[in-house]
Amino acid sequence: MYNYELLEHTDTVNELLARYGVKFGIYKNNTFKEQLFPFDAIPRIIEKQEFAGLEAGLKQRVQALNLFLRDIYSDKKIVKDGVVPEDFIFASSGYMAECEGVIPPKEVCSHISGIDLVQGKDRQWYVLEDNLRVPSGASYPMIAREMCRRSSPSTFENTLLEDNRNYAQLLRRTMDYVNTGGHTVILTPGRYNAAYFEHSYLAEKTGAHLVSGAELKVKEDKLYYVGYDGRLERIGAVYRRISDEYLDPMNFNPESVIGIPHIYDVFRKGNVALINAPGNGVADDKGIYYFVPKMIRYYLDEEPILQNAPTYLPFYKKDMQYVRENFDRLVLKDVAEAGGYGVVFGEKMSKGQKEEFIRLLKREPRRFIAQEVIDFLDIDILDGKQTVPRKADLRAFVLMADEPLVWKSGLTRFSRNPDSFIVNSSQGGGFKDTWVLSQ
Amino acid sequence: MKRLHFDYTMQIHYSEPVSTCHYTIKCIPPDTDRQRLEKTEITLSAKEDPGRSRDSFGNQILYGRVEGDHTDFSFHIAGDVSVNRTACESKGKEAMLGLFRYPHGLAVPGEELAAYYRTLKLTGSAYEKGAALMHRLYQDYAYEKNVTDIHTTAEEAWRLGRGVCQDYAHIMIALARLEGIPARYVCGMLVGEGYSHAWAELLCENGWYAFDPTNNLVVTDSHIKLGVGRDAGDCEINRGVMHGGGIQTQQISVSVTEKG
């Protein structure tokens, strides 16, 4: 079935990736550990036609999410019109009062959106999660493609697929679009950050400067890079993955030592673009996920092209009833958690645990969502010389420049463990390149 | 209406030199329906002029950095404010009201405060409920300095049974929100007091009324508002982040007097 010559070079590709430092760091029990991110050479292949459908749906979804963010931090029409209950705004941990009335440059809030999708056995794609706080991962398929081409050029000679190495150009266009004048920088907390490889790689590929917080300073309502000779160079856009809370000790958590004092004051005046904008956490909350299809109808007056996994909100009485009656079939997710944490399967709980969970659900109904367990379409991975089926998802990247741009690739993550549904890299999975066919 | 003169001075001394310091100051009385700032004078020890901005609650901000070794930092803001121009402030932006309806930060009630709330059985208009709440709190809570600090929550302060104006305000806000009345925290100054003060504003039928539970009075012409927010954290008068400095000693002097 797979006759790519590439597959014989899996080890070479992995060695190259290791040599280039394709790693991600995780903190476990307070110690920092760097892990290689195992690459599986069998690509996930998406037909041209199929991807065109995904692309249209992704653009629509990200447009609506951006409009939602603009609305939430200003007039909140969607709340006033009764589409989203205000509980899901004001009681959300991602909502930031500091963003009220602040308009990001060109009104873009989510410049880089990572939309996590899975494909069911019925071939239907479902959105599982929206990530609007500078989702990471695009650099992995980018460099993997590069290394695969290097190890096995012949594989690519006869395959007509979209070149995914243009992510840097798309990102550059996105950053330039919102730049308020001056350089564009990629801010990194340093080499012990989980996404350090990605930061340095994207800086290299986009031509943006890789900087640490200590190299930036605010002066007279503008942000500057301080050169080694003390000269100041104006900064117009900052790509940052550091969380909102730690971004600026003068406006958010005063304990932050990695932030840039007063950077948010500069942003508030419209003198720098922060990529992504602060406050986006209110829109990628798992509770808000339920409302995304409604958002699309509300803001765009269109029917959603992409489907959500069937989701229930115990916040609504009717849904609570359904969740209690169908508990064993459902997966329950804590809205405040991410990275595959806070996810429990009804069928895997003992009777006592279930009763306890239902009590918790009644006490804090807004804290959880319940979803039907999707029967994933397994995809093959290499296990030695054999192929074995595993669960996988796809993180698609949507960039918001003067128009939404969908990267014709994506990060396919799979779980190593045959029984696991959880594909997050922080929990030990691997990744694949995603090929979008061009014909 | 009445005209008040105010004078706010903060002096910070560091036992060791500070190489760089960043400051944010929220200490300029805003123009509202109830008060108008008629004259101000701002002096900072920083050489460079501060940046000026406004936060999401409309509070005016002075901010900047001081570079080069220094052991003192001070600011002085003085001016005239006409107060009590109206009885209450207009409702403001509808979309912001939710912010003052939900528990937040230091004004989150816990079990004991919620239990106390259930004994209150408030009735009448929002204004009447606010007044009743203030009277009850004045009776049931004791004023005592140095038993709480700026990080004390409403629940902790309530369990302790005593505290200062910040605690009275947080407790009152937490209770009003439990009753479904939007409530906000106000930081300001009071005629005759030597330090800053805090009270609560509740959204009543005609607009925001200010209640001072520490003194058991509805605010009329003796208070100057400096900042407003969901809790004390939103209207910190001064925040500083510095490199070096050793031990800090801070001196604040506030005076508010009536102008003839």
XYZ file of C-alpha atoms in Angstrom:
699
model
C 0.000 0.000 0.000
C 2.798 2.406 0.840
C 5.458 2.197 -1.779
C 7.204 5.409 -0.973
C 10.906 5.062 -0.976
C 10.787 7.587 1.844
C 9.693 4.980 4.366
C 13.049 3.257 4.166
C 14.585 6.513 5.374
C 12.545 6.949 8.531
C 15.563 6.567 10.785
C 17.612 8.993 8.735
C 14.866 11.594 8.924
C 14.562 11.143 12.674
C 18.309 11.451 13.090
C 18.312 14.639 11.037
C 15.439 16.042 13.077
C 17.290 15.261 16.293
C 20.417 16.906 14.947
C 18.463 20.029 14.092
C 17.089 20.129 17.604
C 13.480 19.236 16.854
C 12.497 18.804 20.445
C 9.940 20.036 22.828
C 10.453 20.561 26.500
C 8.077 19.489 29.223
C 7.952 20.160 32.895
C 7.053 17.204 34.999
C 7.308 17.210 38.790
C 9.185 20.485 38.594
C 12.003 19.185 36.415
C 12.563 20.191 32.836
C 12.926 17.382 30.349
C 13.543 17.713 26.667
C 12.021 15.094 24.451
C 12.446 14.252 20.841
C 9.217 14.377 18.957
C 9.145 11.035 17.103
C 8.379 11.380 13.412
C 6.474 8.764 11.501
C 7.263 8.753 7.812
C 3.896 7.583 6.511
C 2.261 10.863 5.582
C -1.339 11.703 6.238
C -2.663 12.371 2.771
C -5.593 14.652 2.106
C -7.064 14.862 -1.388
C -7.219 18.244 -3.056
C -11.001 18.279 -3.111
C -11.344 17.229 0.498
C -8.900 19.842 1.671
C -10.735 22.549 -0.262
C -13.775 21.775 1.894
C -11.707 21.952 5.069
C -10.118 25.186 3.911
C -13.454 26.921 3.362
C -14.666 25.722 6.751
C -11.517 26.787 8.556
C -11.586 30.283 7.073
C -15.191 30.680 8.070
C -14.574 29.459 11.595
C -11.571 31.669 12.239
C -13.315 34.710 10.804
C -16.206 34.158 13.190
C -13.868 33.619 16.150
C -12.074 36.881 15.388
C -15.381 38.740 15.184
C -16.419 37.157 18.453
C -13.278 38.380 20.199
C -13.737 41.918 18.874
C -17.360 41.861 19.992
C -16.681 40.419 23.460
C -14.176 43.126 24.314
C -16.472 45.901 23.112
C -20.263 45.830 22.739
C -20.931 42.148 23.463
C -23.811 42.090 21.014
C -23.782 38.310 20.938
C -24.476 38.298 24.681
C -27.076 41.036 24.456
C -28.855 39.084 21.719
C -28.953 36.020 23.913
C -26.799 33.757 21.741
C -24.019 33.245 24.295
C -24.927 33.421 28.013
C -22.843 35.954 29.894
C -21.740 33.244 32.304
C -19.488 31.937 29.569
C -17.788 35.302 29.292
C -17.466 36.812 32.726
C -16.958 33.566 34.605
C -14.430 32.282 32.063
C -10.832 32.139 33.218
C -9.742 33.308 29.755
C -11.728 36.540 29.868
C -9.547 39.554 30.620
C -11.118 42.782 31.777
C -7.892 44.575 30.800
C -8.804 44.011 27.136
C -12.142 45.827 27.350
C -12.234 48.638 24.841
C -8.761 47.894 23.478
C -8.631 47.543 19.695
C -5.743 45.469 18.314
C -4.031 46.763 15.145
C -6.192 46.079 12.062
C -8.707 44.587 14.486
C -7.103 41.162 14.256
C -7.239 39.219 17.513
C -6.312 35.705 16.492
C -3.529 36.005 13.932
C -2.508 32.385 14.271
C -5.212 29.846 14.993
C -4.670 26.132 15.420
C -7.859 24.226 14.804
C -7.723 20.609 15.975
C -9.737 18.224 13.845
C -10.362 14.514 13.789
C -11.810 12.347 11.096
C -14.485 9.842 11.980
C -14.833 6.382 10.452
C -17.594 7.896 8.337
C -14.897 10.152 6.825
C -16.578 13.171 8.337
C -14.200 15.735 9.849
C -15.029 17.195 13.247
C -13.467 20.149 15.007
C -12.378 19.129 18.491
C -10.768 22.296 19.730
C -9.804 25.821 18.735
C -6.423 27.118 19.885
C -6.179 30.870 19.618
C -3.283 31.600 21.940
C -0.411 31.162 19.516
C -0.760 27.435 18.951
C 2.542 25.723 18.356
C 3.462 22.926 16.016
C 3.692 24.288 12.481
C 7.471 24.094 12.517
C 7.445 20.290 12.889
C 5.849 19.367 9.564
C 7.777 22.213 7.935
C 11.161 20.874 8.884
C 10.080 17.254 8.523
C 9.156 17.935 4.890
C 12.532 19.534 4.378
C 14.353 16.555 5.854
C 12.224 14.073 3.931
C 13.044 15.834 0.684
C 16.676 15.681 1.589
C 16.622 11.985 2.535
C 14.428 10.795 -0.267
C 14.153 13.265 -3.158
C 12.660 10.658 -5.483
C 9.541 10.332 -3.318
C 8.654 13.899 -4.140
C 9.450 13.756 -7.819
C 6.351 11.827 -8.731
C 3.944 13.052 -6.092
C 1.962 16.168 -6.836
C 1.514 17.799 -3.489
C 1.338 21.284 -2.058
C 4.671 22.557 -0.828
C 4.238 23.274 2.872
C 7.496 25.147 3.257
C 5.617 28.377 2.503
C 4.358 28.643 6.092
C 7.073 31.185 6.783
C 5.842 33.414 3.937
C 2.255 33.167 5.162
C 3.329 34.019 8.695
C 5.464 36.910 7.495
C 2.548 38.312 5.513
C 0.348 38.009 8.608
C 2.862 39.751 10.846
C 3.586 42.490 8.304
C -0.113 43.168 7.878
C -0.538 44.205 11.507
C 2.923 45.701 12.041
C 2.544 49.276 13.271
C 5.947 50.419 12.025
C 9.363 48.968 12.790
C 10.809 45.497 13.102
C 8.969 42.281 13.687
C 10.344 40.120 16.475
C 9.728 36.664 17.840
C 9.816 36.814 21.606
C 11.065 33.734 23.378
C 11.350 33.101 27.093
C 14.535 31.194 26.218
C 15.833 27.783 25.449
C 14.056 26.105 28.343
C 10.710 26.961 26.860
C 8.649 24.080 25.448
C 8.522 25.731 22.037
C 12.088 27.004 21.779
C 12.836 25.023 18.652
C 9.774 26.447 16.992
C 10.618 30.024 17.974
C 14.138 29.849 16.626
C 13.090 28.032 13.456
C 10.270 30.455 12.660
C 12.568 33.406 13.315
C 15.108 31.991 10.897
C 12.533 31.212 8.230
C 10.529 34.442 8.466
C 13.526 36.711 8.873
C 12.143 38.087 12.134
C 14.546 38.715 15.001
C 14.552 36.229 17.855
C 14.628 38.247 21.072
C 14.227 37.810 24.802
C 12.198 40.133 26.995
C 15.322 41.731 28.453
C 16.232 43.078 24.996
C 12.997 45.023 24.634
C 12.033 48.219 26.350
C 9.217 50.708 26.379
C 9.906 54.367 25.925
C 7.448 57.152 25.233
C 4.537 54.884 24.344
C 6.543 52.816 21.890
C 8.383 49.529 22.038
C 12.069 49.295 21.171
C 14.755 46.711 20.706
C 17.912 47.669 22.566
C 20.956 46.844 20.437
C 24.262 45.729 21.925
C 25.523 49.296 21.509
C 22.475 50.695 23.310
C 20.837 51.963 20.146
C 17.038 51.750 20.080
C 15.187 50.231 17.149
C 11.419 50.518 16.941
C 9.369 47.310 17.099
C 6.016 47.129 15.300
C 4.975 43.525 15.861
C 5.755 40.900 18.479
C 5.087 37.214 17.980
C 4.916 35.795 21.458
C 3.904 32.559 23.022
C 4.381 33.709 26.594
C 0.970 33.699 28.230
C -1.030 36.885 28.776
C -0.602 36.674 32.506
C 3.198 36.830 32.263
C 3.407 39.296 29.398
C 3.665 42.502 31.381
C 4.282 42.722 35.145
C 2.922 46.275 35.200
C -0.462 45.278 33.810
C -0.799 41.598 34.635
C 0.975 39.325 37.102
C 3.493 41.561 38.930
C 5.653 38.525 39.714
C 6.519 37.907 36.075
C 10.212 38.149 35.353
C 9.973 37.114 31.692
C 7.561 39.862 30.717
C 8.184 43.329 29.338
C 7.073 46.110 31.678
C 4.493 48.391 30.012
C 4.309 46.482 26.717
C 0.562 46.298 27.224
C 0.373 50.085 27.612
C 2.008 50.379 24.184
C -0.450 47.856 22.770
C -3.382 49.728 24.295
C -2.278 52.819 22.382
C -2.155 50.877 19.136
C 1.612 51.292 18.819
C 2.540 47.633 18.586
C 0.845 44.456 17.415
C 0.874 41.516 19.812
C 0.584 38.227 17.985
C -1.778 36.826 19.133
C -3.660 39.540 20.964
C -4.125 39.199 24.730
C -7.504 38.025 25.967
C -8.062 35.324 23.330
C -8.513 32.709 26.025
C -12.178 33.655 26.280
C -12.778 32.242 22.789
C -10.905 28.944 22.897
C -12.412 27.865 26.170
C -14.024 24.436 25.766
C -17.300 25.955 26.959
C -17.273 28.546 24.191
C -16.462 25.814 21.650
C -20.082 24.737 21.942
C -21.157 28.140 20.670
C -18.853 28.409 17.652
C -21.429 27.130 15.111
C -23.926 29.618 16.568
C -21.274 32.335 16.268
C -20.828 31.570 12.581
C -24.558 31.958 11.983
C -24.670 35.079 14.133
C -21.749 37.047 12.721
C -21.514 35.741 9.173
C -25.094 34.700 8.535
C -23.791 31.463 7.037
C -24.278 27.815 7.870
C -21.162 26.313 9.483
C -19.179 24.274 6.983
C -17.219 22.355 9.608
C -18.943 20.369 12.302
C -18.251 20.280 15.984
C -18.219 16.930 17.727
C -21.704 16.547 19.243
C -21.360 18.468 22.492
C -23.575 18.977 25.528
C -23.416 21.724 28.082
C -24.515 20.586 31.529
C -25.146 24.316 32.092
C -28.417 23.757 30.238
C -30.927 21.594 32.115
C -31.833 19.576 29.056
C -28.202 18.773 28.364
C -27.560 17.888 32.002
C -30.399 15.394 31.780
C -28.892 13.892 28.618
C -25.438 13.680 30.177
C -26.771 11.827 33.209
C -28.730 9.377 31.096
C -25.899 8.685 28.644
C -22.959 9.058 30.962
C -21.177 5.873 29.862
C -21.064 6.894 26.213
C -19.634 10.337 26.763
C -16.277 11.929 27.277
C -16.175 14.749 29.825
C -13.791 17.649 29.591
C -12.861 20.278 32.110
C -13.131 23.612 30.289
C -10.184 25.134 32.100
C -7.695 22.398 31.171
C -5.703 21.866 27.987
C -3.086 19.534 26.562
C -5.173 16.403 27.040
C -5.498 16.941 30.789
C -8.843 17.056 32.533
C -10.413 14.572 30.099
C -12.315 11.573 31.442
C -14.316 8.851 29.745
C -17.616 7.925 31.345
C -17.264 4.223 30.623
C -13.906 4.050 32.382
C -15.238 5.245 35.721
C -16.283 3.049 38.611
C -19.780 3.432 40.048
C -18.460 5.479 42.961
C -16.416 7.736 40.704
C -19.439 8.336 38.485
C -21.611 9.345 41.404
C -18.939 11.658 42.649
C -18.464 13.160 39.206
C -22.184 13.811 38.788
C -22.212 15.584 42.131
C -19.333 17.740 40.925
C -21.186 18.391 37.676
C -24.227 19.613 39.584
C -22.111 21.839 41.744
C -20.111 23.343 38.881
C -22.132 22.795 35.704
C -20.265 25.428 33.735
C -16.944 23.769 34.368
C -17.511 20.773 32.075
C -18.628 19.858 28.613
C -19.666 16.388 27.537
C -19.100 14.992 24.071
C -20.017 11.895 22.133
C -16.930 9.746 21.711
C -16.051 9.957 18.048
C -15.193 6.726 16.338
C -11.887 7.932 14.912
C -10.681 6.767 11.577
C -7.391 5.170 12.547
C -4.386 5.913 10.453
C -1.364 3.737 9.932
C 1.963 4.283 11.584
C 5.155 2.327 11.169
C 6.025 -0.043 13.979
C 9.317 -1.567 12.934
C 8.625 -2.979 9.480
C 4.915 -3.342 10.089
C 2.143 -0.836 9.921
C -0.293 -0.574 12.817
C -3.442 1.563 13.134
C -3.477 4.411 15.632
C -5.649 7.345 16.651
C -4.585 10.674 15.214
C -5.748 14.231 14.936
C -4.884 17.105 12.658
C -3.966 20.588 13.780
C -4.735 22.908 10.889
C -3.193 26.365 10.894
C -5.163 29.413 9.847
C -3.429 32.776 9.614
C -5.335 36.033 9.582
C -3.712 38.630 7.350
C -5.745 40.938 5.091
C -7.692 37.740 4.444
C -7.700 34.371 6.178
C -4.988 32.039 4.881
C -5.075 28.309 5.414
C -1.767 26.502 5.380
C -1.976 23.573 2.982
C -0.508 21.102 5.447
C -0.859 20.717 9.180
C 0.438 18.836 12.152
C -0.826 15.278 12.395
C -0.286 13.900 15.865
C -0.862 10.281 16.811
C -0.933 8.323 19.973
C 1.687 5.572 20.392
C -0.537 3.659 22.720
C -3.153 1.649 20.768
C -5.813 2.195 23.453
C -5.351 5.896 23.841
C -7.375 8.672 22.293
C -5.037 11.332 23.569
C -2.575 12.540 20.973
C -1.030 15.539 22.681
C 2.706 15.731 22.284
C 3.111 16.555 25.950
C 1.678 13.095 26.625
C 4.149 11.110 24.581
C 2.735 10.891 21.047
C 4.485 11.325 17.730
C 3.811 13.280 14.571
C 3.432 12.942 10.839
C 3.680 15.251 7.919
C 0.362 16.160 6.312
C 0.313 16.038 2.559
C -2.295 17.983 0.686
C -2.429 16.802 -2.885
C -2.302 19.470 -5.536
C -4.094 17.467 -8.192
C -21.833 70.713 45.100
C -18.717 71.397 47.073
C -15.110 72.108 46.193
C -12.392 70.069 47.836
C -8.652 70.422 47.678
C -6.555 67.281 47.824
C -2.914 66.510 48.194
C -1.463 63.026 47.757
C 2.214 62.318 48.324
C 3.993 59.011 48.190
C 7.654 58.694 49.060
C 9.541 55.445 48.760
C 13.016 54.969 50.101
C 15.185 51.967 49.196
C 17.936 50.743 51.518
C 20.030 49.832 48.468
C 20.206 51.476 45.044
C 17.660 50.551 42.395
C 19.128 50.364 38.879
C 15.850 50.387 36.949
C 12.333 50.875 38.178
C 9.030 50.765 36.320
C 6.037 52.500 37.797
C 2.322 52.741 37.158
C 0.343 55.316 39.101
C -3.444 55.538 39.197
C -3.998 58.574 41.370
C -5.777 61.205 39.292
C -9.423 61.864 40.165
C -11.505 61.051 37.068
C -14.233 63.321 35.760
C -17.552 61.634 36.446
C -21.148 62.802 36.754
C -20.541 63.351 40.435
C -17.130 64.993 40.433
C -14.959 67.184 38.235
C -11.264 67.756 38.440
C -10.724 71.492 38.173
C -7.046 71.929 38.765
C -4.166 69.502 39.122
C -0.502 69.561 39.697
C 1.664 66.488 39.248
C 5.274 66.152 40.349
C 7.325 62.998 39.976
C 10.862 62.276 41.052
C 11.412 60.623 37.647
C 13.331 62.855 35.218
C 11.382 61.890 32.135
C 7.759 62.864 31.789
C 5.411 59.980 32.422
C 3.313 58.377 29.713
C -0.411 58.850 30.113
C -3.116 56.362 29.419
C -6.425 54.989 30.626
C -7.260 51.470 31.676
C -10.420 49.576 30.726
C -12.293 51.008 33.709
C -11.485 54.543 32.634
C -8.901 55.100 35.371
C -6.160 57.496 34.362
C -2.677 56.069 34.364
C 0.737 57.673 34.644
C 3.522 55.299 33.755
C 7.185 55.175 32.972
C 10.614 53.992 34.001
C 13.456 55.422 35.986
C 16.927 54.425 34.857
C 20.165 54.886 36.712
C 20.892 54.122 40.363
C 18.524 55.807 42.745
C 17.391 55.260 46.329
C 14.240 57.386 46.361
C 11.090 57.531 44.324
C 8.245 59.911 44.953
C 5.195 61.440 43.408
C 2.945 64.215 44.462
C -0.468 64.925 43.003
C -2.572 67.835 44.190
C -5.629 69.605 42.887
C -9.167 70.834 43.285
C -12.201 68.697 42.716
C -15.818 69.734 42.769
C -17.866 66.915 44.251
C -21.502 66.003 44.785
C -22.530 67.517 41.460
C -25.248 64.853 41.280
C -26.508 62.197 43.677
C -25.382 59.286 41.547
C -23.390 58.365 38.450
C -25.145 57.252 35.297
C -25.221 53.563 34.536
C -22.492 53.688 31.870
C -21.827 51.151 29.180
C -24.249 48.237 29.338
C -21.610 45.833 28.037
C -19.395 46.520 31.069
C -22.030 45.737 33.696
C -21.387 42.002 33.732
C -17.932 42.767 35.080
C -19.509 44.035 38.262
C -22.059 41.267 38.607
C -19.678 38.315 38.815
C -17.449 37.435 41.763
C -13.873 38.438 41.104
C -10.464 38.461 42.739
C -10.491 39.603 46.334
C -14.258 40.081 46.378
C -15.122 36.405 45.915
C -17.399 35.181 48.720
C -16.724 31.879 50.426
C -18.954 29.677 52.541
C -19.111 31.876 55.621
C -19.868 35.052 53.755
C -22.533 33.216 51.762
C -24.020 31.933 55.042
C -24.085 35.496 56.397
C -25.728 36.648 53.180
C -28.565 34.169 53.721
C -29.329 35.719 57.112
C -29.689 39.204 55.621
C -32.984 38.695 53.763
C -32.754 41.999 51.930
C -35.933 43.597 50.599
C -37.003 46.695 48.738
C -35.303 48.579 45.933
C -31.631 48.119 45.077
C -30.924 51.385 46.854
C -32.777 50.237 49.978
C -30.966 46.925 49.886
C -27.657 48.732 49.537
C -28.397 50.967 52.483
C -29.530 47.999 54.600
C -26.411 46.086 53.669
C -24.237 48.996 54.682
C -25.978 49.396 58.066
C -25.733 45.692 58.822
C -22.093 45.551 57.895
C -21.353 48.576 60.025
C -22.918 46.778 62.986
C -21.616 43.279 62.362
C -18.041 44.018 61.344
C -15.376 45.680 63.444
C -12.817 48.247 62.339
C -9.272 47.353 63.252
C -5.994 48.215 61.609
C -3.086 45.892 60.906
C -5.007 42.629 61.115
C -5.551 42.344 57.349
C -3.423 43.377 54.382
C -3.889 44.311 50.724
C -4.166 40.650 49.689
C -6.883 39.714 52.177
C -10.013 38.391 50.490
C -13.581 39.264 51.455
C -14.047 35.772 52.864
C -10.859 35.897 54.939
C -11.691 39.356 56.235
C -15.193 38.224 57.141
C -13.968 35.145 59.007
C -11.616 37.358 60.957
C -14.490 39.675 61.880
C -12.440 42.839 61.633
C -10.456 44.836 59.155
C -10.146 48.173 57.401
C -12.006 50.084 54.678
C -10.725 47.816 51.898
C -12.198 44.810 53.699
C -15.531 46.536 54.346
C -15.712 47.425 50.672
C -14.835 43.911 49.451
C -17.377 42.317 51.777
C -20.076 44.759 50.741
C -19.343 44.151 47.048
C -19.378 40.386 47.467
C -22.735 40.554 49.270
C -24.302 42.957 46.775
C -23.283 40.697 43.891
C -24.791 37.716 45.690
C -28.004 39.742 45.776
C -27.696 40.311 42.024
C -26.811 43.995 42.325
C -23.823 45.069 40.206
C -21.199 46.444 42.576
C -17.808 48.018 42.108
C -14.860 48.881 44.249
C -13.817 52.493 44.639
C -10.511 53.723 45.868
C -10.317 57.361 46.892
C -9.808 59.957 49.577
C -11.937 61.358 52.362
C -12.041 64.747 54.033
C -10.020 64.692 57.219
C -8.393 61.304 56.756
C -4.620 60.974 56.464
C -4.593 58.042 54.062
C -6.480 56.686 51.100
C -9.929 55.268 51.578
C -12.150 52.673 49.914
C -15.872 52.187 49.513
C -18.390 50.537 47.206
C -20.699 51.666 44.440
C -23.902 49.783 43.733
C -25.984 50.069 40.614
C -29.391 51.166 41.876
C -32.510 52.213 40.012
C -31.198 55.629 38.902
C -27.507 54.865 38.602
C -24.446 54.113 40.699
C -24.754 55.145 44.337
C -21.712 55.174 46.543
C -21.925 53.568 49.979
C -19.191 53.879 52.557
C -19.735 50.938 54.927
C -16.729 51.832 57.094
C -18.431 55.084 58.058
C -22.008 53.956 57.514
C -22.852 56.777 55.155
C -24.048 57.312 51.630
C -21.336 59.258 49.868
C -22.236 62.879 49.220
C -19.670 65.659 49.448
C -16.752 64.426 51.493
C -15.248 61.792 49.200
C -13.012 62.096 46.135
C -12.922 59.113 43.831
C -9.548 58.069 42.426
C -10.075 54.687 40.844
C -12.739 52.125 40.201
C -12.704 48.423 39.399
C -13.962 44.975 40.319
C -11.819 44.844 43.442
C -8.844 46.616 45.008
C -6.484 44.967 42.519
C -7.995 46.936 39.629
C -7.288 50.274 41.251
C -3.890 49.952 42.845
C -2.675 53.512 43.374
C 0.930 52.618 42.736
C 2.688 49.585 41.290
C 6.421 49.347 40.936
C 8.732 46.699 39.569
C 12.413 47.250 40.223
C 15.853 45.728 40.023
C 17.661 45.956 43.332
C 16.453 48.143 46.166
C 16.860 46.036 49.300
C 14.311 47.038 51.906
C 11.629 49.540 50.926
C 10.054 52.051 53.232
C 6.983 53.804 52.001
C 5.435 56.973 53.322
C 2.052 58.164 52.165
C 0.438 61.386 53.177
C -3.004 62.382 52.045
C -4.994 65.447 52.879
C -8.409 66.571 51.704
C -9.779 69.913 52.810
C -12.829 71.963 51.992
C -12.304 75.032 49.880
C -14.371 78.007 50.781
